[in-house]
Every structure is written in C-alpha cells, then in structure tokens.
mmCIF file of C-alpha atoms in Angstrom:
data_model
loop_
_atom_site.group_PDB
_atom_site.id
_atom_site.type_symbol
_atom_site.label_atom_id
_atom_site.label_comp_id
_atom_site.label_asym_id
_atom_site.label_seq_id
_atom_site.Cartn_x
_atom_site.Cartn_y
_atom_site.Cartn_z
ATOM 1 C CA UNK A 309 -0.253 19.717 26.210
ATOM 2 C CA UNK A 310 -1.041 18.103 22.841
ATOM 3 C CA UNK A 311 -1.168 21.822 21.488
ATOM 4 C CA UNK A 312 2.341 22.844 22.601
ATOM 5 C CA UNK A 313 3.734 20.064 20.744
ATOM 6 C CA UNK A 314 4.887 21.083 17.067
ATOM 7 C CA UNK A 315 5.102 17.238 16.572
ATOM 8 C CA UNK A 316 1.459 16.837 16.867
ATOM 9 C CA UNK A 317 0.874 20.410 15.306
ATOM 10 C CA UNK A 318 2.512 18.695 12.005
ATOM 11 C CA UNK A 319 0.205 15.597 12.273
ATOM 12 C CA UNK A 320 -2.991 17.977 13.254
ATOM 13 C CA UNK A 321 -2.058 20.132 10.042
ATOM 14 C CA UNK A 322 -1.876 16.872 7.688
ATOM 15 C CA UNK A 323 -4.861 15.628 9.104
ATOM 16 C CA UNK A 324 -6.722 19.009 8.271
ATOM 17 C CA UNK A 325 -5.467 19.391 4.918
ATOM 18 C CA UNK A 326 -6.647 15.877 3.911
ATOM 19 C CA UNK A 327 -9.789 16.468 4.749
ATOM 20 C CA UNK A 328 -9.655 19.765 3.260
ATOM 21 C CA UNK A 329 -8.747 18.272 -0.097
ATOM 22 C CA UNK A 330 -11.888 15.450 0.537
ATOM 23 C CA UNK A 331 -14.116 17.728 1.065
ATOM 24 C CA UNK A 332 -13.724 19.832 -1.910
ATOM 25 C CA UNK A 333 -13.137 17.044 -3.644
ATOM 26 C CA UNK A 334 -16.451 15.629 -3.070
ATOM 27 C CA UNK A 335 -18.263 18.915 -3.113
ATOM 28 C CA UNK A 336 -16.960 19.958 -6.492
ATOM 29 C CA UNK A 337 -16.344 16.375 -8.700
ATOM 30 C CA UNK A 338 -20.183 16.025 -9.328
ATOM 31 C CA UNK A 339 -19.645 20.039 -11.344
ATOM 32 C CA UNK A 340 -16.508 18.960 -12.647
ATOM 33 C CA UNK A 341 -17.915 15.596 -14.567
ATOM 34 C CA UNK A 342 -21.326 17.921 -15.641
ATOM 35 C CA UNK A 343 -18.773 20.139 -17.373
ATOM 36 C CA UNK A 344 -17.088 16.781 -19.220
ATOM 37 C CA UNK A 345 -20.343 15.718 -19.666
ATOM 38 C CA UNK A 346 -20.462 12.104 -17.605
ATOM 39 C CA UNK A 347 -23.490 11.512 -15.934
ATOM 40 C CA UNK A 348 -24.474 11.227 -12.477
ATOM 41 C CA UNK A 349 -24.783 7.869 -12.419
ATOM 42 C CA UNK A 350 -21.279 7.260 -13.298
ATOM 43 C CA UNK A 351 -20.580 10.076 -10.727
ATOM 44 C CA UNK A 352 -21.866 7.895 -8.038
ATOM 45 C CA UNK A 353 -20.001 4.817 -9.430
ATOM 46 C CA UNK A 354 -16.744 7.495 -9.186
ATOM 47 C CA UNK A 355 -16.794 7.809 -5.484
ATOM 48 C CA UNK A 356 -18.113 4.206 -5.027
ATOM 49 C CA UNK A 357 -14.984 2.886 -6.753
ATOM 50 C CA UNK A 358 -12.781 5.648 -4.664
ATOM 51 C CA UNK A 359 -14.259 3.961 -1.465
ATOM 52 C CA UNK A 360 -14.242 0.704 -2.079
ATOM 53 C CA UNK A 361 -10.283 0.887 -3.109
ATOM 54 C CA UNK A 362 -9.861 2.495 -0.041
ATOM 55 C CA UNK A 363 -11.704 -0.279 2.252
ATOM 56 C CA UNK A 364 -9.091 -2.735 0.368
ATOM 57 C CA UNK A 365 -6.125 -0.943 1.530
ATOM 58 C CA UNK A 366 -6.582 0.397 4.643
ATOM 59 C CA UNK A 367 -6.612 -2.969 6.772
ATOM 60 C CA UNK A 368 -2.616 -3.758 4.783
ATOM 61 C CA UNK A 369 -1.647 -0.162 4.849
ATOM 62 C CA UNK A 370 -2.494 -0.514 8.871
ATOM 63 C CA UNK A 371 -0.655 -3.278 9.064
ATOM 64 C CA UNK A 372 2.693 -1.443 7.366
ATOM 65 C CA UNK A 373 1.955 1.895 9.773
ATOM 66 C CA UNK A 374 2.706 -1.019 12.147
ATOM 67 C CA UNK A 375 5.874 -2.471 11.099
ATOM 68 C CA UNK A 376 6.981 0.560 8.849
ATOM 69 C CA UNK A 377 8.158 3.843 9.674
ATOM 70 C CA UNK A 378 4.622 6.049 9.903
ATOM 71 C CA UNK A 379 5.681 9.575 8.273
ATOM 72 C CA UNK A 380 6.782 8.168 5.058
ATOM 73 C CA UNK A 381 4.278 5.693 4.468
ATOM 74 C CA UNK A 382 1.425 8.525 5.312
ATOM 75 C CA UNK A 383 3.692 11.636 3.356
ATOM 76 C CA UNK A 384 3.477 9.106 0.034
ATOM 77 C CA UNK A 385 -0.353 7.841 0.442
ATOM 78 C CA UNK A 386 -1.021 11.883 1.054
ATOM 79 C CA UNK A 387 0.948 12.454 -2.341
ATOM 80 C CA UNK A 388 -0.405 10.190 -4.045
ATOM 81 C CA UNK A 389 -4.138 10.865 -2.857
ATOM 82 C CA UNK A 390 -3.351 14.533 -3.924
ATOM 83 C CA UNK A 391 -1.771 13.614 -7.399
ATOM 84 C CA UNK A 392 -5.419 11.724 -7.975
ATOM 85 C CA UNK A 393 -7.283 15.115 -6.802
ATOM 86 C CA UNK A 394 -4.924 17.441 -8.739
ATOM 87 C CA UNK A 395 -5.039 15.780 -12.415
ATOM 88 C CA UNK A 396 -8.670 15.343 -12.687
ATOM 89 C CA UNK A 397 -9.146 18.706 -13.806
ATOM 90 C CA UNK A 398 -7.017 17.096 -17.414
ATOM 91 C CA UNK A 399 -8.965 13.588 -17.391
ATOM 92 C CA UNK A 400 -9.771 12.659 -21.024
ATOM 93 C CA UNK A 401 -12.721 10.309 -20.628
ATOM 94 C CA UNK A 402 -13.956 8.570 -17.957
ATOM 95 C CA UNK A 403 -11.829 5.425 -18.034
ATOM 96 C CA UNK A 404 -9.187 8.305 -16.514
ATOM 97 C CA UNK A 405 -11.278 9.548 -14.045
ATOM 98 C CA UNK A 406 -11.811 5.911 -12.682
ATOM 99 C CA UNK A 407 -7.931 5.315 -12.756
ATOM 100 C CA UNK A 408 -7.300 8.473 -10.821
ATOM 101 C CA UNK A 409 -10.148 7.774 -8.538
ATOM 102 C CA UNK A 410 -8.573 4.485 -7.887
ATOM 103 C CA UNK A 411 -5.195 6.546 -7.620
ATOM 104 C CA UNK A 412 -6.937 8.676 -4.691
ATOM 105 C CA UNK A 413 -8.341 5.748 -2.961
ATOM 106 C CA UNK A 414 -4.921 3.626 -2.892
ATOM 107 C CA UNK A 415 -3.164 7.393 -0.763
ATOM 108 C CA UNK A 416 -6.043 8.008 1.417
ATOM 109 C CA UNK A 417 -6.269 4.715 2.326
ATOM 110 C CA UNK A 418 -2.175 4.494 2.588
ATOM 111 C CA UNK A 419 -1.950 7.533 4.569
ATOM 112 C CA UNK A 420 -4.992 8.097 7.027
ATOM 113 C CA UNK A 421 -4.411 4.131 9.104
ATOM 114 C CA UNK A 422 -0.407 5.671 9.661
ATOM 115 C CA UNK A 423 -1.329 9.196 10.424
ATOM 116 C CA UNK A 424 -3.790 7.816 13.170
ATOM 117 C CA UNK A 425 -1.245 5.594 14.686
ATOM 118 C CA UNK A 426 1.159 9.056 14.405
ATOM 119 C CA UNK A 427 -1.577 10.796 16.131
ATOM 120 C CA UNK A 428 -2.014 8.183 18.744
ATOM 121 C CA UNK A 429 1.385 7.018 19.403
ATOM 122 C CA UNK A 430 2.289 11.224 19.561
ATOM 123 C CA UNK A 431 -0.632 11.718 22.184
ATOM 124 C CA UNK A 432 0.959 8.355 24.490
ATOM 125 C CA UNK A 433 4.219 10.389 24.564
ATOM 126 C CA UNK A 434 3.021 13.471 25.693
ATOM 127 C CA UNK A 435 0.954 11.834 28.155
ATOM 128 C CA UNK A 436 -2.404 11.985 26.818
ATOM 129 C CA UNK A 437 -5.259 9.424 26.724
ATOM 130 C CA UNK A 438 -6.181 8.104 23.542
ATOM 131 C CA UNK A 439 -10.268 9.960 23.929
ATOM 132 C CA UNK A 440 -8.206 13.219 23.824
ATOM 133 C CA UNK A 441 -6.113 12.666 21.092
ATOM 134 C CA UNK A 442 -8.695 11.486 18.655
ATOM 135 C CA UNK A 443 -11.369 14.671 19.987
ATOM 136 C CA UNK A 444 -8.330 16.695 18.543
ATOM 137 C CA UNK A 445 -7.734 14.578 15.549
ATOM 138 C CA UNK A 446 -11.168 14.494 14.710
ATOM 139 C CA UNK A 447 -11.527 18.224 15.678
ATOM 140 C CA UNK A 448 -8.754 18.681 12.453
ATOM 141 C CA UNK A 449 -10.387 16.970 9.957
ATOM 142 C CA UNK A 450 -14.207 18.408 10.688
ATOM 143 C CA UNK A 451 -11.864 21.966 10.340
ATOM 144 C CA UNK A 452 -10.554 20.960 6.869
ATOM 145 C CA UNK A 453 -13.937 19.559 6.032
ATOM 146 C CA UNK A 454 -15.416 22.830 6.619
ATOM 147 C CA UNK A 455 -12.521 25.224 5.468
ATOM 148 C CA UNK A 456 -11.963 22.665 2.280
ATOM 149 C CA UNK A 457 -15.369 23.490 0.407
ATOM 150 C CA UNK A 458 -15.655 26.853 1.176
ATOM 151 C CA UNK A 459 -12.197 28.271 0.155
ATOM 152 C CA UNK A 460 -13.048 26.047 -3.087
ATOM 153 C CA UNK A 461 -16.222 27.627 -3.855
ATOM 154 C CA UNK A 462 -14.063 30.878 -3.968
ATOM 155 C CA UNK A 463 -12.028 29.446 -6.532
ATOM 156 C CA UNK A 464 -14.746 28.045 -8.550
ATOM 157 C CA UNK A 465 -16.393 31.627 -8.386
ATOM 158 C CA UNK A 466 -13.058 33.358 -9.128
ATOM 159 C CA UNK A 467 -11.825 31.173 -11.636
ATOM 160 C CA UNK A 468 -13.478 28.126 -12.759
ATOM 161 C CA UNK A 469 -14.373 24.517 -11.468
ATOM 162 C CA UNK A 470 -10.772 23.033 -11.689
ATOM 163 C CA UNK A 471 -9.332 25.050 -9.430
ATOM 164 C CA UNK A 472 -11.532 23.066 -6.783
ATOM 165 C CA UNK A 473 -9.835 19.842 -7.517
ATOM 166 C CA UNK A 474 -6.442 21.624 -7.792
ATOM 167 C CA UNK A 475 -7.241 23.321 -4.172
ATOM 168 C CA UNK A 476 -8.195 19.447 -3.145
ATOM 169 C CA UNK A 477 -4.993 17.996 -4.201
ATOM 170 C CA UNK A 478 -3.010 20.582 -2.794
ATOM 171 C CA UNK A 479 -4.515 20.449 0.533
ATOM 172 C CA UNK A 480 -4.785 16.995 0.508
ATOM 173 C CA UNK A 481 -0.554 17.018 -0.139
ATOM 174 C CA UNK A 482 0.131 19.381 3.377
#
C-alpha cells in the first residue's frame, strides 16, 4: 500500500537522498579538511558542532512540523542542509567550515522532525500502522546511507575529493 502511493514515494525519495548526502558527507569531510590542511582534531570538533546544532533545533523545528505546513518547512531545512554540504568544497579557513557546518546542522535538523511527521501522518492515511511506516522510512535512509558513499567514492576516484561534498549536497537537496 505505502508503495503505490507517489505521495509517500516523494517523502521515501527525500528521506533517501538526505541520507545519501550524510553519508558522503561524513565519509569524505575527514579527506576534504587533510587536503586544506586542518587537523583531525578540529575534524572531530566539525561534526561535533554539526550535531550539537542539530540537537538544538530539532525539538523547535518539531514543534513548527506541528503547527506549520510540513513540505515547506522540510524542502527549506533540506536546502539549506545541502547549501552547507555543497560550499565546503570553497571554504577558506576553518572559521567557514564551522559556519557551514552550523549551516548543515540548522536544515537537517529543520527538515528530518517534518519529514517524519510527513512520513507518519502519509502512512495514517493510507491505513498503515506507524511500525510499518518507519521500517520503510528507515529502510530509505539505510539505502541512501549505503548508495551515498559509494557513488561518492566514484567521484572522488574520477575527479577529485569535492565532488563528494558536491554529490552530498545535491542528494541531500532531492
């Protein structure tokens, strides 16, 4: 049932791509910042200040999927987290790479609590129970977690290590 529906196709797409940009993006950042020379250390502090914006917003930017219309509010936090993936590859310095790791956290975080309510309140509709939905949901985002990496280590051996991050923002903006 879930399936035939294009509406929950769309979310299950979305859901897949996001991932898909997250994984690469976490796969391939730790080559990108060797190549710019910042250390590992500050590598770590990267994706600890990505995570820790994202714990701030998530519990408001629930609250808004609540009150808000859902497909806006999770089409601009997937724009936004995809902007912050696609413009690494150009950071000057690592005060940028902190803003635009900050800029990723704020649209994950925006988009992910109102495409699970999409996903949720989509699955209701058709009928399903809410164990169902998220096996599918969940199913999406291990499927861009695996796809995500691997079409970015083509890149990487293709071209060169930016192309990772530019494959993770434009996944991450399906």
């Amino acid at each position: 049932n879930l399936m035939r529906d294009s509406s929950f196709r769309a979310i299950l797409l979305c859901r897949m791509g996001a991932a898909a940009g997250m994984g690469s993006f976490m796969a391939f950042l730790p080559l990108v910042c060797a190549e710019k020379g910042i250390s590992n250390t500050q590598v770590g502090i990267f994706f600890a200040v990505n995570v820790v914006t994202m714990v701030v917003i998530q519990t408001p930017a629930g609250r808004l999927a609540d009150r808000l219309p859902r497909v806006p509010l999770a089409a601009w936090g997937q724009i936004l987290s995809a902007l912050g993936k696609f413009l690494i590859p150009f950071a000057q310095g690592y005060g940028w790479l902190l803003g635009l790791s900050v800029v990723e956290g704020l649209g994950a975080g925006l988009a992910m609590p109102a495409l699970t309510a999409l996903a949720v309140s989509r699955g209701r509709e058709l009928g399903e129970g809410m164990g169902v939905v998220m096996g599918v949901f969940t199913l999406a985002m291990s499927a861009g977690v695996f796809l995500g990496p691997v079409a970015a280590g083509l890149l990487v051996d293709w071209k060169d290590s930016g192309w990772a991050l530019w494959l993770a923002g434009g996944s991450a903006a399906l």
